[in-house]
PDB file of C-alpha atoms and ligand atoms in Angstrom:
ATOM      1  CA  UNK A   1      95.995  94.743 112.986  1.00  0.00           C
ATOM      2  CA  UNK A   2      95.104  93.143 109.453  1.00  0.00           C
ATOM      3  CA  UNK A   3      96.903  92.852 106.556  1.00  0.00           C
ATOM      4  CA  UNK A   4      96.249  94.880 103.493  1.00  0.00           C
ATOM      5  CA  UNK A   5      95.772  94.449  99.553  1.00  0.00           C
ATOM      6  CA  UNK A   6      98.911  95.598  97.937  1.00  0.00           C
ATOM      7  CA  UNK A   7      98.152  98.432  95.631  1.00  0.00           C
ATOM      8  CA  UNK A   8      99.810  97.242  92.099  1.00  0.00           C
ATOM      9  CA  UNK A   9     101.718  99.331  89.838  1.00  0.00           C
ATOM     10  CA  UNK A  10      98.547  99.801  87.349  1.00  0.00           C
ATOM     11  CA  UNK A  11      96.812 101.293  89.738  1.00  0.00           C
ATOM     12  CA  UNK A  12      96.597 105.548  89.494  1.00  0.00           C
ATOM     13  CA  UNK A  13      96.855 105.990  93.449  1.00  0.00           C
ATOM     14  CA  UNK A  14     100.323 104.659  93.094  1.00  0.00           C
ATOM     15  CA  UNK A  15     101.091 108.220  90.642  1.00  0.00           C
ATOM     16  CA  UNK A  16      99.352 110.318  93.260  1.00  0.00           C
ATOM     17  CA  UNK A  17     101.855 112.601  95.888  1.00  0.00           C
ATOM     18  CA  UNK A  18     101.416 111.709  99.403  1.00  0.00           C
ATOM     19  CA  UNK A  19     100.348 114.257 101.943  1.00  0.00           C
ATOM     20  CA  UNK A  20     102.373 115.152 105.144  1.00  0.00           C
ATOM     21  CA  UNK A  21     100.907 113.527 108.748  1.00  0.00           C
ATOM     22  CA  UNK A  22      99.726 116.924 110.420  1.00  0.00           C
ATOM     23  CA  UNK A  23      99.546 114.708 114.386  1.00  0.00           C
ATOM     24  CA  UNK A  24     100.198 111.405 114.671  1.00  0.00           C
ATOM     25  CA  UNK A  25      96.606 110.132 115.947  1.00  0.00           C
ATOM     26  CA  UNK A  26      95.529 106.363 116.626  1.00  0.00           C
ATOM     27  CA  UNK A  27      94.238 106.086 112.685  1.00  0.00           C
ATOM     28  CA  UNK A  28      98.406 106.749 112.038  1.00  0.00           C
ATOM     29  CA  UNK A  29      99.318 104.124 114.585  1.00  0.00           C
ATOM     30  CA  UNK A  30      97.042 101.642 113.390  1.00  0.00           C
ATOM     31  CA  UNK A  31      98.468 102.371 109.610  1.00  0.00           C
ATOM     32  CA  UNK A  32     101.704 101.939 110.594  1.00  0.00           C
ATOM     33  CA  UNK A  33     101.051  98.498 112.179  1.00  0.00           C
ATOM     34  CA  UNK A  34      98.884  97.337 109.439  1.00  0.00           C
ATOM     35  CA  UNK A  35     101.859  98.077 107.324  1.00  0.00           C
ATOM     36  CA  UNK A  36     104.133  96.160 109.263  1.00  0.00           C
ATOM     37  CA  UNK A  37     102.084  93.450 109.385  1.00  0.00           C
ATOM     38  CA  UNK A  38     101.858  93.567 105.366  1.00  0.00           C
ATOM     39  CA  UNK A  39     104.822  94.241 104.572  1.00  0.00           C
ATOM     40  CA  UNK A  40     106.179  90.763 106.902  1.00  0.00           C
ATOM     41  CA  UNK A  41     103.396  88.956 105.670  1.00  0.00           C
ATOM     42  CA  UNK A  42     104.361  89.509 101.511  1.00  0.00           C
ATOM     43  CA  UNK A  43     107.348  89.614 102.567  1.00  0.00           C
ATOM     44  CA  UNK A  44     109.112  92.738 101.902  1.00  0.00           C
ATOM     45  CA  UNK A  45     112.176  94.903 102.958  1.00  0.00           C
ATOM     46  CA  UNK A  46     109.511  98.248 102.849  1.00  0.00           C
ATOM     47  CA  UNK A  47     106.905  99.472 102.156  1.00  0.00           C
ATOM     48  CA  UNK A  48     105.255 103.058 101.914  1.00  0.00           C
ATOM     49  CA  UNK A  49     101.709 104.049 102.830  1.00  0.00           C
ATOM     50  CA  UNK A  50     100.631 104.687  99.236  1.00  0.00           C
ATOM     51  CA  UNK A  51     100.983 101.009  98.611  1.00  0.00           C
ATOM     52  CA  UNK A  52      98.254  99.944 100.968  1.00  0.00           C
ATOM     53  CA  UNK A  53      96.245 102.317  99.837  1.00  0.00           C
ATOM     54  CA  UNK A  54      96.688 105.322 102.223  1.00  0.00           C
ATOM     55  CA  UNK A  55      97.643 109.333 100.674  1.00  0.00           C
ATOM     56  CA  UNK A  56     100.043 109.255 103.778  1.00  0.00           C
ATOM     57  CA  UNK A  57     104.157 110.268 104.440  1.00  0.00           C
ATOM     58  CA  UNK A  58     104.344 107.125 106.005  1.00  0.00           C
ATOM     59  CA  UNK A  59     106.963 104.144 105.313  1.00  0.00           C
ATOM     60  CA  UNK A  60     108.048 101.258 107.185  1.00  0.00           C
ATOM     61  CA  UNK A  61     111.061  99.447 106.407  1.00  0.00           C
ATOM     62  CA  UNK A  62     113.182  96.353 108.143  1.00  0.00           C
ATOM     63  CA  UNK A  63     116.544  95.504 106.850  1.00  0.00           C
ATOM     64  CA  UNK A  64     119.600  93.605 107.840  1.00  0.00           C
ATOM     65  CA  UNK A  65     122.090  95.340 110.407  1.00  0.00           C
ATOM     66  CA  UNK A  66     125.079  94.018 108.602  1.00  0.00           C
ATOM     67  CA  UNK A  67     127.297  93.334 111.714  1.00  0.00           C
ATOM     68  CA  UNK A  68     131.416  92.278 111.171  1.00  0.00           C
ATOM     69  CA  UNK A  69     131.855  88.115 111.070  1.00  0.00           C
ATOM     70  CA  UNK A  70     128.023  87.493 111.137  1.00  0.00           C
ATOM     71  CA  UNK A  71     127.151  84.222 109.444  1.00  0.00           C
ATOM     72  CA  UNK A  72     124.492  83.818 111.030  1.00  0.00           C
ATOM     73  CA  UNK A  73     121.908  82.058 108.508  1.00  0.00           C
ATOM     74  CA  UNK A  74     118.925  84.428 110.356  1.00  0.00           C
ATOM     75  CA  UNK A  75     120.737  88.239 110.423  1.00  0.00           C
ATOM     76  CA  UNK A  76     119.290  90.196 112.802  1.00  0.00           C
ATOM     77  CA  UNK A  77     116.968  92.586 111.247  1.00  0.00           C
ATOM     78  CA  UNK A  78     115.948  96.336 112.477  1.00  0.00           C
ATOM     79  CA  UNK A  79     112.633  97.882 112.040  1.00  0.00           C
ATOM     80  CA  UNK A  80     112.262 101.312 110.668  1.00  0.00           C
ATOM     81  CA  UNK A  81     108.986 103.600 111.036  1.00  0.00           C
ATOM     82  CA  UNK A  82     109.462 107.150 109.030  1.00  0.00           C
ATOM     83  CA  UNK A  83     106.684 109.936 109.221  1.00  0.00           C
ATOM     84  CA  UNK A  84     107.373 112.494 107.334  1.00  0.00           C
ATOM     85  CA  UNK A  85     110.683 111.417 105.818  1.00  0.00           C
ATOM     86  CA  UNK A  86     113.034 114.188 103.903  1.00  0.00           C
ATOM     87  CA  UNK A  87     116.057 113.140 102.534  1.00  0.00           C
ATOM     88  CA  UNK A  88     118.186 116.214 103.314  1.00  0.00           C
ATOM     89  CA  UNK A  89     121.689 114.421 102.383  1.00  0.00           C
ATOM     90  CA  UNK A  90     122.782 112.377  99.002  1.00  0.00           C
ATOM     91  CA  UNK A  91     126.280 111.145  98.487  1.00  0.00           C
ATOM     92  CA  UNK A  92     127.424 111.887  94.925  1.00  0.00           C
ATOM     93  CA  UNK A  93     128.545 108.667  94.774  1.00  0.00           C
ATOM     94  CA  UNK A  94     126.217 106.323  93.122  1.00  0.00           C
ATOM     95  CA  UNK A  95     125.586 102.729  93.002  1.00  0.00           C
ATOM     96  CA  UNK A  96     124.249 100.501  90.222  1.00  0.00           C
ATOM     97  CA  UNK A  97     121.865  97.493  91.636  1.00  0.00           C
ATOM     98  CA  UNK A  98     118.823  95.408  91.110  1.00  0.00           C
ATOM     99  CA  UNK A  99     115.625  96.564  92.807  1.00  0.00           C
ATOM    100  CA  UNK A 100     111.903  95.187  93.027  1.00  0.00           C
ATOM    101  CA  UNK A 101     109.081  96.595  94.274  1.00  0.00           C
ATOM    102  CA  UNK A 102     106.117  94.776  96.068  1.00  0.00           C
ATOM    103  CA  UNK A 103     103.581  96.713  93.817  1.00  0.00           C
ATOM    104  CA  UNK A 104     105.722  95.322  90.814  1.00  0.00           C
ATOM    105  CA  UNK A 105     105.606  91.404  91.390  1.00  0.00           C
ATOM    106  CA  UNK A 106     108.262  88.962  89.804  1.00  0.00           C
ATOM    107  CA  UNK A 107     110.177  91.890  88.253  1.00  0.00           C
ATOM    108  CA  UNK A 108     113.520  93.032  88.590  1.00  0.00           C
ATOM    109  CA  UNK A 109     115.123  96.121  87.010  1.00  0.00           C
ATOM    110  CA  UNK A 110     118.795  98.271  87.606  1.00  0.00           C
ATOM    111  CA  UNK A 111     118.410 101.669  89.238  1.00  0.00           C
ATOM    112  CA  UNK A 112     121.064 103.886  90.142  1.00  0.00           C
ATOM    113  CA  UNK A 113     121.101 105.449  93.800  1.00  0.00           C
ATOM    114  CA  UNK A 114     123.074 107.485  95.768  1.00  0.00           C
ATOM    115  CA  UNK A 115     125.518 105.034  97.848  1.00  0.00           C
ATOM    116  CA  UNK A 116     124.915 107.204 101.085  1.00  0.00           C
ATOM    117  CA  UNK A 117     121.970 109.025 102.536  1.00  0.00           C
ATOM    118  CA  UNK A 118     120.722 110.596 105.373  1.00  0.00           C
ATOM    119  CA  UNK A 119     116.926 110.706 106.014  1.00  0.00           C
ATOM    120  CA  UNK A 120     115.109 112.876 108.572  1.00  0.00           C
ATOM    121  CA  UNK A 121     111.678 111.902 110.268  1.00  0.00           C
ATOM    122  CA  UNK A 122     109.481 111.238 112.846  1.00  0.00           C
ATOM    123  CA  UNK A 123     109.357 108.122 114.634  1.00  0.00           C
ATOM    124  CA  UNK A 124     105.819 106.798 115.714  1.00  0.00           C
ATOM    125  CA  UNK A 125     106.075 108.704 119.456  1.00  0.00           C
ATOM    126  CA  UNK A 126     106.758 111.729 117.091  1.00  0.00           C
ATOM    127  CA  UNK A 127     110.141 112.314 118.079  1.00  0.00           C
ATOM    128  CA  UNK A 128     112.632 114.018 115.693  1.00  0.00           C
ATOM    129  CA  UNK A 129     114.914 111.639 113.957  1.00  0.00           C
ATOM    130  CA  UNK A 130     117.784 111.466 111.795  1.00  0.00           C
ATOM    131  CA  UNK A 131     119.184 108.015 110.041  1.00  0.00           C
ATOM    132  CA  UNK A 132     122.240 108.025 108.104  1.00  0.00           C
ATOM    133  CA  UNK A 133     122.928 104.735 105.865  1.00  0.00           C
ATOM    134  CA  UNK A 134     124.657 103.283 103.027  1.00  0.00           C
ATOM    135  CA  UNK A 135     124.245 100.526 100.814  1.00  0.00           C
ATOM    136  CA  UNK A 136     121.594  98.397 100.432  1.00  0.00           C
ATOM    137  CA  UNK A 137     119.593 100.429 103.563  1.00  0.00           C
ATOM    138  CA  UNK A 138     120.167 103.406 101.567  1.00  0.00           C
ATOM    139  CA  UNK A 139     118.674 102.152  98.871  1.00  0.00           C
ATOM    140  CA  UNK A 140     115.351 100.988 100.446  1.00  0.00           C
ATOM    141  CA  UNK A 141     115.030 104.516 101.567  1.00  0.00           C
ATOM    142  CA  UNK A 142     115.117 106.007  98.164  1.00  0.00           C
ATOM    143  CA  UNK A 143     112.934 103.148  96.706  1.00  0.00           C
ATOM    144  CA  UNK A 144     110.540 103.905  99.664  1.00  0.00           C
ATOM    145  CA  UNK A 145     110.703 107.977  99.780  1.00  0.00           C
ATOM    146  CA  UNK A 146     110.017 107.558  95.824  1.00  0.00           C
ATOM    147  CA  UNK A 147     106.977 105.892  96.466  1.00  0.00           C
ATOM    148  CA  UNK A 148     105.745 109.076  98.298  1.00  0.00           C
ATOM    149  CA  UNK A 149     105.810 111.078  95.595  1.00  0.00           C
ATOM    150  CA  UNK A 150     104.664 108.826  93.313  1.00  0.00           C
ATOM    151  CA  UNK A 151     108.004 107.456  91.525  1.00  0.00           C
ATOM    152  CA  UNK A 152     108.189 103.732  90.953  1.00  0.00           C
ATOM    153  CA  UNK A 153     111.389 102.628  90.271  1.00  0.00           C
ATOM    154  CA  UNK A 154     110.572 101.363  86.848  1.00  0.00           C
ATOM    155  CA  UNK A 155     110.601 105.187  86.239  1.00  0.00           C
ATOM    156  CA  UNK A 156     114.706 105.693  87.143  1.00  0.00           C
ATOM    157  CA  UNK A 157     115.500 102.299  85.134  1.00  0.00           C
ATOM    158  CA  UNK A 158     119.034 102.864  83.894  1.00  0.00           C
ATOM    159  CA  UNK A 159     117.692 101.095  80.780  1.00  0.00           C
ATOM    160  CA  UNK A 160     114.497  99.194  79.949  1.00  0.00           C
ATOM    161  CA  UNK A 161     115.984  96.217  78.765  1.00  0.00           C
ATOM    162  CA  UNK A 162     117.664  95.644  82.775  1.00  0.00           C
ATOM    163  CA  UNK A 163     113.424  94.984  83.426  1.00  0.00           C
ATOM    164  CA  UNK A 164     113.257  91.092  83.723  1.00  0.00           C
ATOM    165  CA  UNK A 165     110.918  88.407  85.165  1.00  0.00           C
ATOM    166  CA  UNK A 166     112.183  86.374  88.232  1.00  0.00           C
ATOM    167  CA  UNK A 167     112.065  82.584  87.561  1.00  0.00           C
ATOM    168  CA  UNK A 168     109.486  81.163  90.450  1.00  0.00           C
ATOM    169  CA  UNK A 169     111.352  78.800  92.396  1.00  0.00           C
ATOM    170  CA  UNK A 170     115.229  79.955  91.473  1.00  0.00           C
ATOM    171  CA  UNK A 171     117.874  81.156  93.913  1.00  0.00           C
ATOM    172  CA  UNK A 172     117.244  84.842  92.317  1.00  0.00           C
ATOM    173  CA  UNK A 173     113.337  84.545  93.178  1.00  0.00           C
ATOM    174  CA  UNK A 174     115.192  83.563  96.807  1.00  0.00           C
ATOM    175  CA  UNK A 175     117.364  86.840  96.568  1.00  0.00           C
ATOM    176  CA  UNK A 176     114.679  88.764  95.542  1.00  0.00           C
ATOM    177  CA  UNK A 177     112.313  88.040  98.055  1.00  0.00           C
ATOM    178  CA  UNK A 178     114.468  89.485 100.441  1.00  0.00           C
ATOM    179  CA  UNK A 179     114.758  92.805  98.828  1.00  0.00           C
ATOM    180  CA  UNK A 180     111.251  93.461  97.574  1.00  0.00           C
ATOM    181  CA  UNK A 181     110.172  97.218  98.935  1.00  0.00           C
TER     182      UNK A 181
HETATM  183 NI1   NI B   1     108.183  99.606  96.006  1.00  0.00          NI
END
């Protein structure tokens, strides 16, 4: 496993539409854990195959499970691995939030997403799956699925002027850090 250079939001690869994984071979399996060893390493909430550099449908993402009357100060966190992923459901509700992007450092901006979604993939054995999810997981899958097809989320800003630098060393560069994708 190694870590891998971060491909930045200059960069024309990011624009380019990611191709579907026709088997999952060991060259997949050693993306996907080179991606989850970059994406822990930066650290980040996602991240899709485009941003290390790989044409692939592949995205890993680990969030928060939000569990009732957990205080915890280290939430347990669930790791994601989506070949292939189609979002086949949006709610039509939306939700207004900031988002940053690993490929966009010290930025924040407000993007509207669908509050509910439901994504269907392939998990690394290559079995069929199906993840329904609201919130703040359902917007890491949007962020991430974008990234697929070459969308940044500096493209779906609700307004350029909600595109801000994060102060190093603030609480917000502390809240950001844990929802960088
Ligand atoms: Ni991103």
């Amino acid at each position: 496993m190694a870590i891998q250079r971060i491909v930045l939001a200059d960069e024309p690869l990011l624009r380019e539409k990611s191709k579907k994984v026709r088997r999952i071979t060991d060259d997949v399996q050693r993306l996907v854990d080179d991606m989850v060893e970059t994406m822990r390493d930066a650290p980040g909430v996602g991240l899709a195959a485009p941003q290390v550099g790989a044409l692939q449908r592949v995205v890993v993402m680990e969030v928060p499970v939000r569990e009732e009357d957990d205080e915890e100060a280290n939430p347990r966190t669930r790791l994601y691995v989506l070949i292939n992923p189609e979002i086949i459901e949006m709610s039509e509700e939306i939700i207004c939030a900031d988002e940053g992007c690993l490929s966009v450092p010290g930025y924040v901006g407000e993007v509207e997403r669908a509050a509910e979604v439901t994504v269907r993939y392939l998990n690394r054995a290559g079995h069929k799956m199906r993840l329904s999810g609201g919130g703040f997981l359902a917007r890491v899958i949007q962020h991430e699925v974008d990234h697929l097809d070459g969308v940044l989320y500096t493209d779906r800003l609700t307004s350029l002027d909600t595109l801000r630098p994060v102060e190093p060393g603030t609480e917000e560069e502390a809240e950001l850090e844990a929802a960088m994708a």
